[in-house]
Amino acid sequence: MGNNHQQHDMPTAGGLGSFSDLWSPDIMLVTLIIAILYFLLTGPLHKRFINAAPATNRQRWLFVLALILFYAAEGSPISYYGHHYLFSMHMLQQSILYFALPPLALLAMPEWLLEKIFEPKPLKLMLKISTQPLVAALMFNSLFSFYHVPFIFDSAMSNHTLMTIYHIILVLAAFAMWWPIVSPLSDNKKQLAGLKKLTYIFANGVLITPACALIIFAGEPLYNYYMSAPQLFVTHDAFYDQRLGGIIMKLVQEAVYGSVLAYVFYNWYKHEKQDDLPMDQQPSVPIVER
């Protein structure tokens, strides 16, 4: 994705790429187009849809943050160095795409817009199946683990088309994995709430641990692709960089899951406390979990 090419094809000496290599004007254009479409649809054009309301300020800011993260992962030097030189940068890119981007993007979407997107029956059916909590958790974490099996990883990284396809599938699987936690659709909120949501987040954290542990605690470099990459720093070899990549992935995942766990627990506790109050002391406006 982005400015990635075939295996290490013509990286510049010393790791200094051109402006186009480092900042991907094509991804910049895609990001701009997505922003324009979002602000048009959730702004002036929302009146063309039945029961549609404009995006809130909170949703707009979340979408801008999601776009910044998307461009950082796919269009910035993170992508260039991650593909040509450093496994740790590749893992940082993945951390952004799979753990930080999806929840922000989903929370930024008005409910009516998501319903419109998934209005066609085949898409609606695909969404219903892929976002079942058990299916979503197993699908994403299995795909993530398989991707980091050395011979699969080396094959994907050496073939631009294969890598792009795998990354698109993983990003879609990540959105499906996050759907039971942060989807704004009303039906979804009834499906998974309170302690069930806490259990689901915790389970995802457990399922991804073996893949991260394999990378962090391996006794030797696992990936030929990065072993044959140009070395940017004398003291930072492929083995050290591999461990750093695994640590980055695990830390980002723990930070995001931990933050979401704390937020969900707070909301659940608030609901429980509200339910324990006498009827005359309960707030007139019900607390809605987002």
XYZ file of C-alpha atoms in Angstrom:
290
model
C 0.000 0.000 0.000
C 1.114 3.589 -0.405
C 4.589 4.036 -1.779
C 5.618 0.408 -1.339
C 7.390 -1.345 -4.241
C 8.866 -4.732 -4.994
C 11.409 -6.090 -2.534
C 13.828 -3.293 -1.729
C 13.638 -2.036 -5.325
C 16.076 0.806 -5.546
C 16.030 2.278 -2.025
C 18.400 5.191 -2.003
C 21.781 5.031 -0.324
C 21.714 5.864 3.356
C 17.922 5.557 3.461
C 17.236 9.016 2.045
C 14.236 8.771 -0.262
C 12.824 11.459 -2.531
C 9.904 13.643 -1.457
C 7.565 11.391 -3.432
C 8.990 8.291 -1.725
C 8.689 9.744 1.753
C 5.375 11.610 1.521
C 3.360 9.733 -1.147
C 1.416 12.411 -3.092
C -1.027 9.702 -4.262
C -1.968 8.835 -0.665
C -2.163 12.559 0.118
C -4.683 12.954 -2.718
C -6.717 9.938 -1.581
C -6.813 11.311 1.974
C -7.997 14.691 0.692
C -10.739 13.111 -1.448
C -11.989 11.036 1.504
C -12.073 14.183 3.665
C -14.048 16.147 1.062
C -16.574 13.316 0.616
C -17.080 12.949 4.363
C -17.576 16.648 5.041
C -19.935 17.014 2.071
C -22.054 13.975 2.972
C -22.233 14.767 6.690
C -22.617 18.504 6.029
C -24.568 20.201 3.217
C -25.566 16.977 1.403
C -27.053 15.219 4.451
C -30.427 16.798 3.624
C -30.673 14.518 0.580
C -30.986 11.477 2.839
C -34.034 10.490 4.901
C -33.686 10.903 8.688
C -30.106 12.120 8.291
C -28.475 14.615 10.635
C -25.177 16.450 10.159
C -22.098 15.064 11.884
C -21.441 16.431 15.348
C -18.303 18.433 16.090
C -16.970 15.437 18.023
C -17.482 13.160 15.018
C -15.774 15.637 12.691
C -12.714 15.925 14.921
C -12.503 12.143 15.311
C -12.639 11.750 11.536
C -9.875 14.309 11.022
C -7.736 12.448 13.579
C -8.482 9.157 11.800
C -7.394 10.668 8.473
C -4.171 11.992 10.016
C -3.408 8.504 11.316
C -4.249 6.967 7.936
C -1.864 9.304 6.134
C 0.824 8.813 8.802
C 0.622 5.042 8.306
C 0.320 4.928 4.516
C 1.784 8.169 3.184
C 4.523 9.275 5.561
C 8.135 8.076 6.032
C 6.738 5.378 8.362
C 5.530 3.528 5.257
C 8.723 4.087 3.230
C 11.154 3.032 5.958
C 8.850 0.238 7.096
C 8.814 -1.306 3.640
C 12.461 -0.866 2.675
C 14.523 -0.907 5.858
C 12.966 -1.354 9.296
C 10.632 -4.055 10.593
C 9.926 -1.823 13.608
C 8.496 0.888 11.335
C 6.401 -1.728 9.538
C 4.965 -2.823 12.892
C 4.280 0.782 13.865
C 2.396 1.178 10.588
C 0.336 -1.929 11.351
C -0.317 -0.789 14.919
C -1.836 2.433 13.598
C -3.892 0.721 10.885
C -5.313 -2.082 13.049
C -5.603 -0.624 16.538
C -5.791 3.187 16.397
C -7.511 3.957 13.090
C -10.632 1.692 13.098
C -12.210 2.799 16.409
C -11.716 6.485 15.578
C -13.172 6.064 12.080
C -16.200 4.122 13.350
C -16.925 6.605 16.138
C -16.731 9.413 13.567
C -19.471 7.913 11.375
C -23.076 9.061 11.870
C -25.415 6.101 12.285
C -27.494 6.978 9.208
C -24.401 7.064 6.979
C -23.259 3.592 8.028
C -26.785 2.272 7.502
C -26.771 3.783 4.001
C -23.377 2.270 3.174
C -24.514 -1.203 4.238
C -28.012 -0.918 2.769
C -27.361 -3.373 -0.134
C -28.343 -6.866 1.021
C -25.021 -8.598 0.188
C -23.064 -5.983 2.170
C -25.549 -6.147 5.038
C -25.260 -9.939 5.192
C -21.451 -9.804 5.013
C -21.427 -7.223 7.812
C -23.772 -9.271 9.994
C -21.643 -12.414 9.683
C -18.175 -10.833 9.917
C -18.981 -8.676 12.953
C -20.353 -11.443 15.151
C -18.020 -11.122 18.179
C -16.584 -14.655 18.029
C -16.147 -14.565 14.234
C -14.624 -11.071 14.266
C -12.122 -11.826 17.037
C -10.968 -15.141 15.561
C -10.844 -13.782 12.007
C -8.659 -10.766 12.742
C -6.296 -12.418 15.192
C -5.866 -15.522 12.991
C -5.118 -13.409 9.898
C -2.698 -11.265 11.905
C -0.877 -14.337 13.257
C -0.696 -16.058 9.847
C 0.657 -12.886 8.258
C 3.637 -12.951 10.627
C 4.572 -16.565 9.900
C 8.038 -16.013 8.340
C 7.526 -17.626 4.905
C 4.112 -15.909 4.473
C 5.501 -12.569 5.601
C 8.561 -12.773 3.339
C 6.382 -13.744 0.357
C 3.962 -10.899 0.961
C 6.644 -8.256 1.487
C 8.452 -9.347 -1.681
C 5.324 -9.002 -3.831
C 3.660 -5.587 -3.903
C 0.297 -6.893 -5.164
C 0.140 -9.717 -2.627
C 1.123 -7.380 0.214
C -1.501 -4.807 -0.790
C -4.246 -7.457 -0.919
C -3.232 -8.898 2.463
C -3.100 -5.459 4.070
C -6.550 -4.526 2.740
C -7.970 -7.795 4.090
C -6.308 -7.207 7.474
C -7.615 -3.632 7.698
C -11.163 -4.821 6.888
C -10.801 -7.604 9.472
C -9.606 -5.005 12.006
C -12.724 -2.897 11.376
C -14.866 -6.022 11.843
C -13.005 -6.790 15.090
C -13.642 -3.261 16.412
C -17.271 -3.188 15.284
C -18.745 -4.974 18.355
C -16.952 -2.449 20.588
C -17.545 0.948 18.974
C -20.145 0.612 16.210
C -22.677 3.469 16.432
C -25.542 1.296 15.128
C -28.335 0.866 17.672
C -28.782 -2.874 17.005
C -25.105 -3.470 17.693
C -25.268 -1.768 21.090
C -27.856 -4.317 22.218
C -25.696 -7.171 20.941
C -22.627 -6.540 23.082
C -22.642 -4.354 26.185
C -21.341 -4.189 29.732
C -19.367 -7.203 30.923
C -19.684 -8.927 27.524
C -17.850 -6.040 25.900
C -15.140 -6.120 28.585
C -14.683 -9.872 28.027
C -14.492 -9.386 24.261
C -11.751 -6.734 24.515
C -9.777 -8.852 26.990
C -10.093 -11.916 24.723
C -8.703 -9.979 21.756
C -5.725 -8.934 23.856
C -5.058 -12.582 24.758
C -5.472 -13.872 21.190
C -2.895 -11.498 19.713
C -0.275 -12.141 22.414
C 1.270 -15.344 20.914
C 2.144 -13.598 17.620
C 3.758 -10.679 19.446
C 5.581 -13.033 21.839
C 6.944 -15.081 18.916
C 8.461 -11.932 17.414
C 9.769 -10.469 20.684
C 11.277 -13.644 22.158
C 12.546 -15.369 19.022
C 16.159 -16.467 19.408
C 17.123 -15.364 15.891
C 15.940 -13.071 13.093
C 12.760 -14.491 11.564
C 12.375 -12.541 8.357
C 14.808 -12.867 5.441
C 13.249 -9.787 3.865
C 14.621 -7.516 6.593
C 17.836 -9.483 7.061
C 18.693 -8.614 3.446
C 17.572 -4.987 3.769
C 20.171 -2.185 3.829
C 21.212 -1.493 7.423
C 20.643 2.151 8.382
C 22.341 2.081 11.796
C 25.481 0.214 12.810
C 24.119 -0.671 16.266
C 20.585 -1.477 15.069
C 20.661 -4.825 13.269
C 17.707 -6.875 11.975
C 17.479 -8.975 15.150
C 17.305 -5.973 17.469
C 14.872 -4.230 15.133
C 12.643 -7.316 15.063
C 12.344 -7.287 18.850
C 11.671 -3.567 18.837
C 8.908 -4.094 16.276
C 7.204 -6.731 18.408
C 7.441 -4.496 21.483
C 5.974 -1.512 19.586
C 3.034 -3.597 18.384
C 2.332 -5.002 21.856
C 2.656 -1.623 23.600
C 0.324 0.140 21.155
C -2.189 -2.706 21.343
C -2.066 -2.740 25.168
C -2.416 1.050 25.362
C -5.427 1.137 23.028
C -7.168 -1.900 24.524
C -6.411 -0.671 28.040
C -7.906 2.754 27.323
C -11.019 1.212 25.783
C -11.347 -1.260 28.658
C -11.191 1.587 31.185
C -13.782 3.608 29.243
C -16.167 0.658 28.827
C -15.790 -0.319 32.495
C -16.514 3.266 33.560
C -19.699 3.316 31.475
C -20.769 -0.089 32.736
C -20.167 0.956 36.357
C -22.145 4.148 35.778
C -25.067 2.123 34.375
C -24.973 -0.268 37.330
C -24.874 2.603 39.812
C -27.787 4.288 38.048
C -29.854 1.071 38.121
C -29.308 0.747 41.884
C -30.813 4.185 42.579
C -34.481 4.521 43.612
C -36.729 5.499 40.696
C -37.237 9.058 41.972
C -33.449 9.605 42.116
C -32.582 8.262 38.664
C -31.617 10.813 35.990
C -34.379 11.761 33.577
C -32.063 11.384 30.552
C -30.768 7.805 30.205
C -27.021 7.292 29.866
C -26.164 6.095 26.374
C -23.002 4.073 25.924
C -20.891 4.985 22.872
